[in-house]
GROMACS .gro file of C-alpha atoms in nm:
model
  225
    1MET     CA    1  -0.721  -1.498  -1.657
    2LYS     CA    2  -0.520  -1.311  -1.401
    3LYS     CA    3  -0.488  -1.443  -1.045
    4HIS     CA    4  -0.761  -1.278  -0.835
    5ILE     CA    5  -0.637  -1.168  -0.489
    6VAL     CA    6  -0.915  -1.029  -0.274
    7CYS     CA    7  -0.798  -0.798   0.007
    8PHE     CA    8  -1.078  -0.779   0.265
    9GLY     CA    9  -1.020  -0.546   0.556
   10ASP     CA   10  -1.092  -0.219   0.733
   11SER     CA   11  -0.957   0.130   0.702
   12ASN     CA   12  -0.597  -0.003   0.684
   13THR     CA   13  -0.695  -0.179   0.364
   14HIS     CA   14  -0.895   0.118   0.242
   15GLY     CA   15  -0.592   0.334   0.304
   16TYR     CA   16  -0.693   0.588   0.573
   17CYS     CA   17  -0.419   0.841   0.641
   18ALA     CA   18  -0.422   1.001   0.988
   19GLU     CA   19  -0.136   1.242   0.913
   20SER     CA   20  -0.203   1.452   0.605
   21TRP     CA   21   0.166   1.539   0.569
   22ASP     CA   22   0.238   1.167   0.519
   23CYS     CA   23   0.019   1.148   0.208
   24ALA     CA   24   0.146   1.295  -0.120
   25ASP     CA   25  -0.200   1.441  -0.189
   26GLY     CA   26  -0.237   1.583   0.161
   27GLY     CA   27  -0.568   1.405   0.210
   28SER     CA   28  -0.716   1.146   0.439
   29ARG     CA   29  -0.661   0.848   0.209
   30PHE     CA   30  -0.331   0.730   0.073
   31ASN     CA   31  -0.328   0.741  -0.305
   32GLU     CA   32  -0.273   0.465  -0.561
   33GLU     CA   33   0.104   0.498  -0.537
   34GLU     CA   34   0.095   0.463  -0.158
   35ARG     CA   35  -0.169   0.206  -0.043
   36TRP     CA   36  -0.034  -0.139   0.025
   37THR     CA   37  -0.292  -0.298  -0.202
   38CYS     CA   38  -0.187  -0.086  -0.501
   39LEU     CA   39   0.182  -0.129  -0.421
   40LEU     CA   40   0.128  -0.503  -0.410
   41GLN     CA   41  -0.026  -0.482  -0.753
   42GLN     CA   42   0.278  -0.305  -0.884
   43LEU     CA   43   0.518  -0.555  -0.724
   44LEU     CA   44   0.335  -0.864  -0.845
   45GLY     CA   45   0.285  -0.741  -1.202
   46PRO     CA   46   0.030  -0.803  -1.475
   47ASP     CA   47  -0.036  -1.171  -1.394
   48TYR     CA   48  -0.220  -1.070  -1.079
   49LEU     CA   49  -0.530  -0.861  -1.006
   50ILE     CA   50  -0.539  -0.703  -0.656
   51LEU     CA   51  -0.900  -0.637  -0.556
   52GLU     CA   52  -0.952  -0.385  -0.274
   53GLU     CA   53  -1.230  -0.454  -0.030
   54GLY     CA   54  -1.144  -0.219   0.253
   55LEU     CA   55  -1.403  -0.038   0.468
   56GLY     CA   56  -1.333   0.193   0.759
   57GLY     CA   57  -1.472   0.059   1.084
   58ARG     CA   58  -1.530  -0.291   0.957
   59THR     CA   59  -1.531  -0.567   1.217
   60THR     CA   60  -1.515  -0.943   1.178
   61VAL     CA   61  -1.871  -1.028   1.277
   62PHE     CA   62  -1.999  -0.750   1.508
   63ASP     CA   63  -2.277  -0.511   1.413
   64ASP     CA   64  -2.184  -0.159   1.525
   65PRO     CA   65  -2.476   0.024   1.690
   66LEU     CA   66  -2.348   0.358   1.566
   67THR     CA   67  -2.288   0.282   1.194
   68GLU     CA   68  -2.466   0.026   0.971
   69GLY     CA   69  -2.300  -0.222   0.742
   70LEU     CA   70  -1.972  -0.275   0.924
   71SER     CA   71  -1.991  -0.646   1.001
   72GLY     CA   72  -1.755  -0.840   0.774
   73LEU     CA   73  -1.982  -1.143   0.807
   74SER     CA   74  -2.262  -0.971   0.620
   75CYS     CA   75  -2.032  -0.857   0.336
   76ILE     CA   76  -1.789  -1.142   0.276
   77PHE     CA   77  -2.026  -1.350   0.055
   78PRO     CA   78  -2.111  -1.079  -0.202
   79ALA     CA   79  -1.752  -0.952  -0.199
   80LEU     CA   80  -1.617  -1.297  -0.290
   81GLN     CA   81  -1.892  -1.374  -0.533
   82SER     CA   82  -1.837  -1.047  -0.721
   83HIS     CA   83  -1.469  -1.125  -0.771
   84LYS     CA   84  -1.480  -1.495  -0.844
   85PRO     CA   85  -1.287  -1.702  -0.939
   86VAL     CA   86  -1.082  -1.616  -0.631
   87ASP     CA   87  -0.722  -1.748  -0.605
   88LEU     CA   88  -0.643  -1.598  -0.265
   89LEU     CA   89  -0.837  -1.417   0.004
   90ILE     CA   90  -0.629  -1.186   0.233
   91LEU     CA   91  -0.814  -1.107   0.559
   92MET     CA   92  -0.686  -0.828   0.785
   93LEU     CA   93  -0.942  -0.737   1.049
   94GLY     CA   94  -0.963  -0.713   1.425
   95THR     CA   95  -0.851  -0.362   1.510
   96ASN     CA   96  -1.211  -0.232   1.526
   97ASP     CA   97  -1.329  -0.538   1.721
   98THR     CA   98  -1.120  -0.416   2.019
   99LYS     CA   99  -1.360  -0.122   2.073
  100GLU     CA  100  -1.487  -0.108   2.427
  101ARG     CA  101  -1.851  -0.103   2.317
  102PHE     CA  102  -1.826  -0.455   2.175
  103GLY     CA  103  -1.715  -0.593   2.512
  104CYS     CA  104  -1.493  -0.862   2.352
  105SER     CA  105  -1.171  -1.020   2.474
  106ALA     CA  106  -0.887  -1.103   2.229
  107GLU     CA  107  -1.003  -1.464   2.231
  108CYS     CA  108  -1.362  -1.365   2.151
  109ILE     CA  109  -1.241  -1.152   1.864
  110SER     CA  110  -1.050  -1.452   1.724
  111GLN     CA  111  -1.375  -1.655   1.746
  112GLY     CA  112  -1.539  -1.391   1.530
  113MET     CA  113  -1.256  -1.421   1.286
  114GLU     CA  114  -1.297  -1.799   1.279
  115ARG     CA  115  -1.665  -1.762   1.203
  116LEU     CA  116  -1.582  -1.524   0.918
  117ILE     CA  117  -1.326  -1.766   0.777
  118VAL     CA  118  -1.578  -2.051   0.790
  119LYS     CA  119  -1.821  -1.844   0.590
  120ALA     CA  120  -1.556  -1.750   0.336
  121ARG     CA  121  -1.440  -2.111   0.302
  122ASN     CA  122  -1.800  -2.223   0.229
  123THR     CA  123  -1.858  -1.958  -0.039
  124GLU     CA  124  -1.847  -2.111  -0.387
  125CYS     CA  125  -1.600  -1.865  -0.536
  126TRP     CA  126  -1.264  -2.040  -0.541
  127SER     CA  127  -1.069  -2.107  -0.861
  128GLY     CA  128  -0.935  -2.435  -0.724
  129GLU     CA  129  -1.077  -2.730  -0.536
  130ARG     CA  130  -1.040  -2.570  -0.193
  131PRO     CA  131  -1.029  -2.226  -0.028
  132ASN     CA  132  -0.702  -2.031  -0.015
  133ILE     CA  133  -0.686  -1.778   0.271
  134LEU     CA  134  -0.413  -1.567   0.428
  135LEU     CA  135  -0.499  -1.436   0.773
  136ILE     CA  136  -0.310  -1.133   0.880
  137CYS     CA  137  -0.310  -1.011   1.240
  138PRO     CA  138  -0.290  -0.631   1.228
  139PRO     CA  139  -0.006  -0.448   1.407
  140HIS     CA  140  -0.058  -0.364   1.773
  141ILE     CA  141  -0.258  -0.060   1.855
  142LEU     CA  142  -0.013   0.162   2.039
  143ASP     CA  143  -0.071   0.266   2.400
  144GLY     CA  144  -0.087   0.631   2.287
  145VAL     CA  145  -0.426   0.567   2.129
  146TYR     CA  146  -0.604   0.678   2.447
  147ASP     CA  147  -0.463   1.030   2.407
  148GLY     CA  148  -0.529   1.043   2.032
  149PRO     CA  149  -0.831   1.145   1.824
  150PHE     CA  150  -0.997   0.805   1.846
  151GLY     CA  151  -0.921   0.729   2.205
  152GLY     CA  152  -1.278   0.807   2.313
  153THR     CA  153  -1.447   0.603   2.045
  154MET     CA  154  -1.217   0.303   2.082
  155GLY     CA  155  -1.247   0.303   2.460
  156LYS     CA  156  -1.062   0.134   2.738
  157GLY     CA  157  -0.864  -0.184   2.672
  158CYS     CA  158  -0.836  -0.163   2.295
  159ALA     CA  159  -0.454  -0.151   2.290
  160GLU     CA  160  -0.423  -0.439   2.532
  161LYS     CA  161  -0.662  -0.657   2.339
  162SER     CA  162  -0.487  -0.577   2.011
  163GLN     CA  163  -0.151  -0.671   2.162
  164ALA     CA  164  -0.292  -1.009   2.277
  165LEU     CA  165  -0.455  -1.102   1.947
  166ALA     CA  166  -0.185  -1.268   1.740
  167PRO     CA  167  -0.156  -1.607   1.922
  168PHE     CA  168  -0.533  -1.656   1.903
  169TYR     CA  169  -0.536  -1.570   1.531
  170GLU     CA  170  -0.249  -1.807   1.466
  171ALA     CA  171  -0.434  -2.087   1.637
  172VAL     CA  172  -0.742  -2.011   1.422
  173ALA     CA  173  -0.530  -2.021   1.109
  174ARG     CA  174  -0.395  -2.361   1.202
  175ARG     CA  175  -0.739  -2.502   1.275
  176ARG     CA  176  -0.892  -2.374   0.954
  177GLY     CA  177  -0.604  -2.444   0.717
  178CYS     CA  178  -0.508  -2.080   0.653
  179ALA     CA  179  -0.175  -1.920   0.602
  180PHE     CA  180  -0.087  -1.670   0.878
  181LEU     CA  181   0.111  -1.343   0.902
  182ASP     CA  182   0.160  -1.138   1.213
  183ALA     CA  183   0.202  -0.780   1.079
  184GLU     CA  184   0.347  -0.664   1.411
  185GLY     CA  185   0.711  -0.579   1.337
  186VAL     CA  186   0.642  -0.576   0.967
  187ALA     CA  187   0.434  -0.261   0.926
  188GLU     CA  188   0.414   0.033   1.159
  189PHE     CA  189   0.128   0.244   1.292
  190ASN     CA  190   0.148   0.619   1.313
  191ARG     CA  191   0.203   0.809   1.640
  192THR     CA  192  -0.097   1.041   1.593
  193ASP     CA  193  -0.391   0.807   1.630
  194CYS     CA  194  -0.172   0.496   1.698
  195MET     CA  195  -0.392   0.260   1.494
  196HIS     CA  196  -0.342   0.333   1.125
  197LEU     CA  197  -0.049   0.245   0.896
  198THR     CA  198   0.199   0.510   0.793
  199ARG     CA  199   0.301   0.545   0.433
  200SER     CA  200   0.621   0.342   0.510
  201GLY     CA  201   0.396   0.091   0.685
  202HIS     CA  202   0.201   0.041   0.366
  203THR     CA  203   0.521  -0.004   0.171
  204ALA     CA  204   0.663  -0.257   0.420
  205LEU     CA  205   0.339  -0.462   0.421
  206ALA     CA  206   0.325  -0.464   0.042
  207ARG     CA  207   0.686  -0.585   0.013
  208LYS     CA  208   0.623  -0.866   0.265
  209LEU     CA  209   0.309  -0.975   0.084
  210ALA     CA  210   0.488  -0.966  -0.250
  211GLU     CA  211   0.708  -1.245  -0.116
  212LEU     CA  212   0.419  -1.445   0.032
  213VAL     CA  213   0.140  -1.417  -0.223
  214PRO     CA  214   0.315  -1.590  -0.520
  215GLN     CA  215   0.418  -1.876  -0.289
  216LEU     CA  216   0.064  -1.922  -0.162
  217VAL     CA  217  -0.087  -1.900  -0.513
  218ASN     CA  218   0.168  -2.139  -0.670
  219GLU     CA  219   0.116  -2.397  -0.389
  220TYR     CA  220  -0.259  -2.361  -0.433
  221GLU     CA  221  -0.236  -2.429  -0.806
  222LYS     CA  222  -0.025  -2.741  -0.748
  223GLN     CA  223  -0.277  -2.882  -0.496
  224SER     CA  224  -0.566  -2.805  -0.733
  225VAL     CA  225  -0.426  -2.995  -1.027
   0.00000   0.00000   0.00000
């Protein structure tokens, strides 16, 4: 069986494109030759199966009063169960948690991520004897977000909370035995809405993960023997 890599995230995993000119199809979603998940599949080859679980607006644990079904906590169990046996779970969430209406600090957002990780760890889906999780802190929301198309819905403080998130996430990863990647400086956000990956950002993230994923899976297999 191929190695099952579940990519659980928000619109940046789903592939939302804020600048239609940046997408080959001119649409609002990067195509299968552009999304980081699909590029990662190409780079890793036929021994791996990359499973996309991206949903626009998804949070770690918070129910959004404006749109139903966006809490990752309510979705992680069926997502993992439907793709088992899972060799690696890649979690990249937190951007939506910075919305003003949730009233959460960066540290509080990290607590939500920790709760999500605990639930994932306790789901009986893993191919080995223990969970295998890579936690990715998303790139920083840019200050220009407040003048962009989502400035009003994101609200005050989102950029600042995003920029403060990585140290808290790294601490969570250490406590819960997860690998950690800070995507700031690896993948870029666009300058239109300041919170979604560009096409080159998708490429850069895929290339970085193509280095990390085989290492994490190989180490996981050794420890599970």
